[in-house]
Coordinates of C-alpha atoms in Angstrom, one line a residue:
M254 CA 26.8 29.0 -36.7
I255 CA 29.4 28.0 -35.0
E256 CA 28.3 29.9 -31.8
D257 CA 25.0 29.1 -32.2
I258 CA 25.5 25.7 -32.1
S259 CA 28.4 26.0 -29.3
Q260 CA 25.5 27.8 -27.1
T261 CA 23.2 24.5 -27.2
I262 CA 26.0 22.2 -26.3
P263 CA 25.3 21.8 -22.4
T264 CA 28.6 22.9 -20.3
P265 CA 29.9 21.0 -18.0
S266 CA 28.3 22.4 -14.8
T267 CA 24.9 22.1 -16.6
S268 CA 26.0 18.6 -17.1
Q269 CA 26.5 18.1 -13.5
K270 CA 23.8 20.1 -12.2
N271 CA 21.2 17.8 -14.4
W272 CA 23.2 14.5 -13.0
R273 CA 22.5 16.0 -9.4
S274 CA 19.0 16.7 -9.8
L275 CA 18.3 13.2 -11.3
G276 CA 20.2 11.7 -8.4
I277 CA 18.4 13.6 -6.0
E278 CA 14.8 13.2 -8.0
V279 CA 15.9 9.2 -7.9
G280 CA 16.6 9.0 -4.3
V281 CA 13.7 10.8 -3.5
G282 CA 11.8 8.3 -5.6
L283 CA 13.5 5.0 -3.8
A284 CA 13.3 6.7 -0.1
I285 CA 9.0 6.9 -1.0
A286 CA 9.5 3.6 -2.3
L287 CA 10.9 2.4 0.5
I288 CA 8.2 4.0 3.0
L289 CA 5.6 2.5 0.9
V290 CA 6.9 -0.7 1.5
F291 CA 8.2 -0.8 4.7
V292 CA 6.6 2.0 7.1
I293 CA 3.5 2.6 6.0
P294 CA 2.5 -1.5 6.3
A295 CA 3.8 -2.1 9.6
I296 CA 1.9 1.6 11.0
F297 CA -1.3 0.3 9.2
T298 CA -0.4 -3.9 11.2
A299 CA 0.0 -1.8 14.6
T300 CA -2.5 0.5 14.2
G301 CA -5.4 -2.4 13.6
Q302 CA -6.0 -1.4 10.2
A303 CA -4.0 -4.0 8.2
F304 CA -6.9 -3.9 5.5
R305 CA -6.1 -0.3 4.6
I306 CA -2.7 -1.7 3.0
T307 CA -4.7 -3.5 0.5
M308 CA -6.5 -0.8 -0.3
L309 CA -3.8 1.9 -0.7
G310 CA -2.4 -1.0 -3.2
R311 CA -5.7 -0.3 -4.9
F312 CA -4.9 3.4 -5.2
L313 CA -1.5 3.3 -6.2
A314 CA -2.7 0.9 -9.0
L315 CA -5.4 3.8 -9.9
A316 CA -2.2 6.0 -9.6
I317 CA -0.7 3.9 -12.7
V318 CA -3.8 4.9 -14.8
G319 CA -3.5 8.8 -13.2
L320 CA 0.0 8.9 -14.9
G321 CA -1.2 7.8 -18.5
I322 CA -4.0 10.0 -18.1
D323 CA -1.7 13.0 -17.1
L324 CA 0.5 12.2 -19.9
I325 CA -1.8 12.5 -22.7
W326 CA -4.3 15.8 -21.0
G327 CA -1.3 17.4 -19.2
F328 CA 1.7 17.3 -21.5
T329 CA -0.4 16.6 -25.2
G330 CA -3.5 18.5 -24.5
L331 CA -5.5 15.3 -25.2
L332 CA -8.6 15.1 -22.5
S333 CA -9.7 11.4 -22.8
L334 CA -12.5 10.5 -21.3
G335 CA -12.2 6.5 -21.9
H336 CA -9.6 5.3 -20.1
G337 CA -11.5 3.2 -18.4
V338 CA -12.3 1.0 -21.2
F339 CA -8.3 0.4 -21.4
F340 CA -8.3 0.0 -17.9
G341 CA -11.1 -3.1 -18.3
L342 CA -9.1 -4.3 -20.7
G343 CA -6.3 -5.0 -18.2
G344 CA -8.2 -6.3 -15.8
Y345 CA -10.0 -9.0 -17.2
A346 CA -6.9 -10.0 -19.1
L347 CA -5.8 -11.4 -15.9
A348 CA -8.8 -12.0 -14.3
M349 CA -9.4 -14.8 -17.1
H350 CA -5.8 -16.2 -16.5
L351 CA -6.7 -16.0 -12.8
K352 CA -10.4 -17.8 -13.4
L353 CA -8.2 -20.8 -15.1
Q354 CA -6.1 -21.2 -12.2
F355 CA -8.2 -24.3 -10.2
P356 CA -6.9 -25.6 -6.8
A357 CA -6.1 -29.1 -7.0
E358 CA -8.7 -30.7 -5.4
S359 CA -11.1 -29.0 -8.2
T360 CA -12.5 -31.7 -10.2
Q361 CA -14.3 -28.9 -12.9
K362 CA -11.9 -27.6 -15.3
L363 CA -14.3 -24.4 -16.1
P364 CA -15.0 -20.9 -14.6
E365 CA -18.2 -22.0 -12.3
F366 CA -20.4 -19.4 -14.0
M367 CA -20.0 -21.2 -17.3
P368 CA -22.1 -24.3 -16.5
L369 CA -25.2 -22.3 -15.6
Y370 CA -25.1 -21.2 -19.1
G371 CA -25.0 -24.5 -20.5
I372 CA -21.3 -24.4 -21.5
N373 CA -19.6 -27.5 -20.7
K374 CA -16.7 -26.7 -22.9
L375 CA -13.6 -24.3 -22.6
P376 CA -14.5 -21.5 -25.3
A377 CA -11.1 -20.8 -27.9
L378 CA -10.8 -17.5 -26.7
W379 CA -10.3 -18.8 -23.3
E380 CA -7.7 -21.2 -24.0
P381 CA -4.3 -18.7 -24.4
F382 CA -5.0 -17.4 -21.1
Y383 CA -3.8 -20.7 -19.4
S384 CA -0.3 -19.2 -19.9
F385 CA 1.3 -16.6 -18.1
Q386 CA 3.0 -15.4 -20.1
F387 CA 0.3 -15.0 -23.1
T388 CA -1.7 -13.0 -20.1
V389 CA 1.5 -10.6 -19.6
L390 CA 1.4 -9.7 -23.3
A391 CA -2.5 -9.5 -23.6
I392 CA -2.2 -6.8 -20.6
V393 CA 0.3 -4.5 -22.6
L394 CA -0.9 -5.6 -26.1
I395 CA -4.3 -5.3 -26.4
P396 CA -4.5 -2.0 -24.9
A397 CA -2.0 -0.6 -26.8
I398 CA -3.6 -2.1 -29.8
V399 CA -7.0 -0.3 -29.4
G400 CA -5.4 2.8 -28.2
A401 CA -3.4 3.1 -31.4
I402 CA -6.0 1.9 -33.7
L403 CA -8.8 4.4 -32.1
G404 CA -5.7 7.1 -32.2
Y405 CA -4.7 6.5 -35.8
L406 CA -8.6 6.7 -36.5
V407 CA -8.9 10.0 -34.9
F408 CA -5.8 11.7 -34.8
R409 CA -5.3 10.9 -38.8
N410 CA -8.8 13.5 -39.2
R411 CA -7.4 16.3 -37.3
I412 CA -10.0 15.4 -34.7
R413 CA -9.1 17.1 -31.2
G414 CA -10.7 19.4 -28.6
V415 CA -13.6 18.5 -27.2
Y416 CA -14.8 16.2 -30.3
F417 CA -11.9 13.7 -29.5
S418 CA -13.4 13.9 -25.6
I419 CA -16.9 13.0 -27.0
L420 CA -15.4 10.1 -29.2
T421 CA -13.6 8.7 -26.1
Q422 CA -16.7 8.8 -24.3
A423 CA -18.5 6.9 -27.1
T424 CA -15.8 4.1 -27.2
T425 CA -16.4 3.3 -23.6
I426 CA -20.0 3.1 -23.8
I427 CA -19.4 0.8 -26.7
F428 CA -17.3 -1.1 -24.9
F429 CA -19.3 -1.1 -21.8
N430 CA -22.7 -2.5 -23.5
F431 CA -20.6 -5.3 -25.1
F432 CA -18.9 -6.7 -22.2
N433 CA -22.0 -6.3 -20.4
G434 CA -24.0 -8.3 -23.0
Q435 CA -21.4 -11.3 -23.1
Q436 CA -23.0 -13.4 -20.3
Q437 CA -21.8 -17.1 -21.4
L438 CA -18.6 -15.9 -22.0
I439 CA -17.4 -13.1 -19.3
N440 CA -20.4 -13.6 -17.1
G441 CA -21.8 -10.3 -18.3
T442 CA -22.8 -7.8 -15.8
N443 CA -21.6 -9.9 -12.8
G444 CA -18.0 -9.9 -14.3
L445 CA -15.5 -12.4 -13.1
T446 CA -14.7 -12.6 -9.2
D447 CA -14.0 -15.8 -6.9
F448 CA -10.2 -15.8 -7.9
K449 CA -8.8 -18.7 -5.8
T450 CA -5.0 -18.8 -6.8
I451 CA -2.3 -17.6 -8.4
F452 CA 0.9 -20.2 -9.0
G453 CA -0.4 -22.2 -6.3
Y454 CA -0.9 -20.0 -3.8
D455 CA -3.9 -19.0 -1.9
I456 CA -4.6 -15.4 -3.8
N457 CA -6.5 -14.0 -1.1
A458 CA -4.3 -15.0 1.3
P459 CA -2.6 -11.9 3.1
E460 CA 1.4 -12.9 2.3
T461 CA 0.2 -13.1 -1.3
Q462 CA -1.6 -9.7 -1.4
R463 CA 1.1 -8.6 0.2
V464 CA 3.0 -9.7 -2.6
F465 CA 0.6 -7.9 -5.4
Y466 CA 1.1 -4.6 -3.0
I467 CA 5.0 -4.5 -3.6
L468 CA 4.5 -5.5 -7.2
T469 CA 2.0 -2.1 -7.6
V470 CA 4.3 0.2 -5.9
V471 CA 7.3 -1.5 -7.9
F472 CA 5.1 -0.7 -11.2
L473 CA 4.1 2.8 -9.9
G474 CA 8.0 3.6 -9.9
L475 CA 8.6 2.2 -13.2
A476 CA 5.4 3.8 -15.1
Y477 CA 6.6 7.2 -13.0
A478 CA 10.4 7.0 -14.4
L479 CA 9.0 6.2 -17.9
C480 CA 6.2 9.0 -18.2
R481 CA 9.4 11.5 -16.8
W482 CA 11.8 10.0 -19.7
L483 CA 9.6 10.7 -21.8
T484 CA 8.4 14.0 -20.9
S485 CA 11.8 15.5 -19.7
G486 CA 13.7 15.5 -23.2
R487 CA 13.0 16.4 -26.5
F488 CA 9.9 14.4 -27.2
G489 CA 8.3 16.0 -23.6
R490 CA 9.0 19.5 -25.7
L491 CA 7.3 18.5 -28.6
L492 CA 4.2 17.0 -27.0
V493 CA 4.1 20.7 -25.0
A494 CA 4.4 22.2 -28.7
L495 CA 1.4 19.8 -30.1
R496 CA -0.4 21.0 -26.8
D497 CA 0.1 24.5 -26.9
D498 CA -0.2 25.1 -30.9
E499 CA -0.2 22.0 -33.1
N500 CA -0.6 23.6 -36.4
R501 CA 2.7 25.7 -36.0
A502 CA 4.4 22.1 -34.8
R503 CA 3.1 21.4 -38.0
F504 CA 4.4 23.8 -40.2
S505 CA 7.7 23.5 -38.7
G506 CA 8.3 20.2 -40.1
Y507 CA 6.6 17.5 -37.7
D508 CA 3.4 15.0 -38.0
P509 CA 1.3 14.9 -35.3
T510 CA -0.3 12.2 -35.9
G511 CA 2.6 9.6 -35.3
F512 CA 3.2 11.2 -32.1
K513 CA -0.1 11.6 -30.7
V514 CA -0.9 7.7 -31.4
L515 CA 2.6 6.9 -29.9
V516 CA 1.6 9.2 -26.8
F517 CA -2.3 7.8 -26.7
A518 CA -1.0 4.0 -27.0
I519 CA 1.8 4.3 -23.9
S520 CA -1.2 5.9 -21.5
A521 CA -3.5 3.1 -22.6
V522 CA -1.0 0.6 -21.7
L523 CA -0.5 2.2 -18.2
A524 CA -4.1 2.1 -17.9
G525 CA -3.9 -1.6 -18.8
I526 CA -1.1 -2.2 -16.4
G527 CA -3.2 -0.5 -13.4
G528 CA -6.6 -2.2 -13.9
A529 CA -4.3 -5.6 -14.2
L530 CA -2.9 -4.8 -10.6
F531 CA -6.3 -3.6 -9.3
T532 CA -8.1 -6.8 -10.2
P533 CA -6.1 -9.1 -7.9
Q534 CA -6.4 -7.0 -5.1
T535 CA -10.3 -5.9 -5.2
G536 CA -11.1 -9.2 -6.2
I537 CA -13.9 -8.5 -8.9
I538 CA -13.6 -7.0 -12.3
S539 CA -16.9 -6.2 -14.5
P540 CA -17.8 -3.7 -16.7
K541 CA -18.5 -1.3 -14.1
S542 CA -14.5 -0.5 -14.6
M543 CA -15.8 0.6 -18.3
D544 CA -18.3 3.0 -17.0
I545 CA -18.5 6.5 -18.2
A546 CA -18.2 7.8 -14.3
L547 CA -15.2 6.2 -13.9
S548 CA -13.6 7.3 -16.7
I549 CA -14.4 10.6 -15.4
E550 CA -13.4 10.5 -11.9
M551 CA -9.8 9.6 -13.3
V552 CA -9.9 12.9 -14.9
I553 CA -11.0 14.6 -11.8
W554 CA -7.8 12.8 -9.8
V555 CA -5.4 14.4 -12.2
A556 CA -7.2 17.6 -12.2
V557 CA -6.8 17.7 -8.2
G558 CA -3.1 16.8 -8.2
G559 CA -2.3 19.0 -10.9
R560 CA -2.1 18.3 -15.0
A561 CA 1.2 18.1 -16.4
T562 CA 3.3 17.7 -12.9
L563 CA 3.1 13.9 -13.1
I564 CA 3.6 13.6 -9.1
G565 CA 0.1 15.5 -8.8
A566 CA -1.1 13.0 -10.9
L567 CA -0.1 10.1 -7.9
I568 CA -0.8 12.8 -5.4
G569 CA -4.7 13.3 -6.6
T570 CA -5.5 9.7 -7.1
I571 CA -4.3 8.6 -3.3
L572 CA -5.6 11.7 -2.0
V573 CA -9.2 11.7 -3.7
N574 CA -9.7 7.9 -3.6
F575 CA -8.4 7.9 0.5
A576 CA -10.7 11.0 0.9
K577 CA -13.2 9.1 -0.8
S578 CA -13.0 6.2 1.5
L579 CA -12.7 7.7 4.5
L580 CA -15.9 9.9 3.9
S581 CA -18.1 7.1 2.7
E582 CA -16.9 5.8 6.2
Q583 CA -17.6 8.5 8.5
F584 CA -20.8 9.8 6.5
P585 CA -22.0 7.2 4.9
E586 CA -25.2 9.5 4.0
I587 CA -23.9 12.7 2.7
W588 CA -20.2 11.6 1.7
L589 CA -21.0 12.5 -1.6
F590 CA -21.9 16.2 -1.1
F591 CA -18.2 16.2 0.8
Q592 CA -16.5 14.5 -2.4
G593 CA -18.8 17.2 -4.9
A594 CA -18.0 20.3 -2.4
M595 CA -13.8 18.9 -2.7
F596 CA -14.0 18.8 -6.3
L597 CA -16.1 22.6 -6.5
I598 CA -13.4 24.1 -4.5
V599 CA -10.4 22.4 -6.7
V600 CA -11.7 23.6 -10.1
M601 CA -12.9 27.3 -8.3
V602 CA -9.7 28.3 -6.2
L603 CA -7.1 26.0 -7.2
P604 CA -7.0 25.3 -11.2
D605 CA -3.9 24.1 -11.5
G606 CA -4.2 21.8 -8.6
L607 CA -2.7 20.9 -4.9
V608 CA 0.8 21.2 -6.9
G609 CA 0.4 23.7 -9.3
W610 CA -1.0 25.8 -6.5
C611 CA 2.1 25.1 -4.4
R612 CA 4.5 25.7 -7.0
T613 CA 3.1 29.2 -7.5
S614 CA 0.7 31.1 -4.9
G615 CA 1.8 28.1 -2.2
V616 CA 5.2 29.4 -2.4
L617 CA 4.3 33.2 -2.3
L618 CA 1.9 32.5 0.7
F619 CA 4.8 30.9 2.7
K620 CA 7.0 33.3 2.4
R621 CA 4.6 36.1 3.2
I622 CA 3.7 34.0 6.2
F623 CA 7.1 33.5 7.4
F624 CA 9.4 36.4 5.8
G625 CA 6.8 39.0 5.4
R626 CA 5.5 40.7 2.5
P627 CA 7.9 42.0 0.0
T628 CA 9.0 45.2 -0.1
V629 CA 9.6 47.1 -3.8
T630 CA 12.5 49.3 -3.2
Y631 CA 14.1 51.7 -6.3
P632 CA 17.5 49.8 -6.7
S633 CA 15.1 47.0 -7.6
L634 CA 13.9 49.2 -10.5
E635 CA 17.4 49.1 -11.5
L636 CA 17.6 45.4 -12.5
D637 CA 14.6 45.3 -14.3
P638 CA 14.6 44.6 -18.0
E639 CA 11.9 46.6 -18.9
V640 CA 12.8 49.4 -17.6
Q641 CA 16.5 48.9 -19.1
S642 CA 15.3 48.0 -22.6
E643 CA 12.9 51.8 -22.1
R644 CA 16.5 53.5 -21.4
E645 CA 18.2 52.2 -24.3
N646 CA 15.0 52.7 -26.8
P647 CA 13.5 55.6 -25.5
R648 CA 10.1 56.3 -26.9
N649 CA 8.9 59.5 -28.5

């Protein structure tokens, strides 16, 4: 028994290796962050494409959503087709605060669409959003509460697989129709737009947009660190166990409901933060963000990059959205065909995504190109565990 316990305690060399790998990962992450903050904006500005800085900021905000989806789909096996709901809730929370930031010379202290519907007094629902602190809490808590309630109702009844995906898709339809019909309260299908100021600064000024871009990089790094921490230890192994064999995990004494609800709520919070950072850089939030199409696109981003990798979610989100933008600019009439072909190639040829391919077939291809095809020699058979087992236990 003592020997078994001692085997589970990491040796100093193992601990040193873990710290070394962690230090390398942190160093690479900081280097990428510095490149995103200083190098890439300088390149875009020098080439006369400064507008792409804000575009990249939007894609990085969407990458936060991709991390949340990878957390529940890649590591927990929950394919959500309704994350647009949480994305929209976070976006609307910040947009309501921005709509209440009136310029000093403004005489009307109401969002411009309300008088059009005969509203002359700010609705009680809007009042708390004067406070920036309340808005930050709303961005985090509202998606978390909605996700936790939905997750509890679903996971308590042991609904999973395709049925879980259908329920999340139905939730998207419900929220889309509800927000779409609230003309007087949140401008309905037109959404909230035309933001003026934040903390007294022009929200559309390049300097302000640069601040939003830097904040997006920072929150993306924090979101990645959170997901990396959740998936690297015992909790992460439990999530993989729930994904691969939930019944066996339940028989081992774990309650899958609580863990699934927690992960789903965390994923919803990440989507809400992504929506809040996306809104001021886009200039609009509407029920379109809760449409089924966007929620399905979010899943495609993770699939292209490679699920259960985290870094694949980032790469897939940025790559797909940049490809979408560039193709629509170069081929405005047929770019959807290129996008569809790209998705089909990834699904049929690269089922594990780009990162998954690089880790498996890509490594073998690289070795084959630069080092030649490996040859199997007789001494390698001496080291084969199956050959040794056959020799020790010969079959009659």
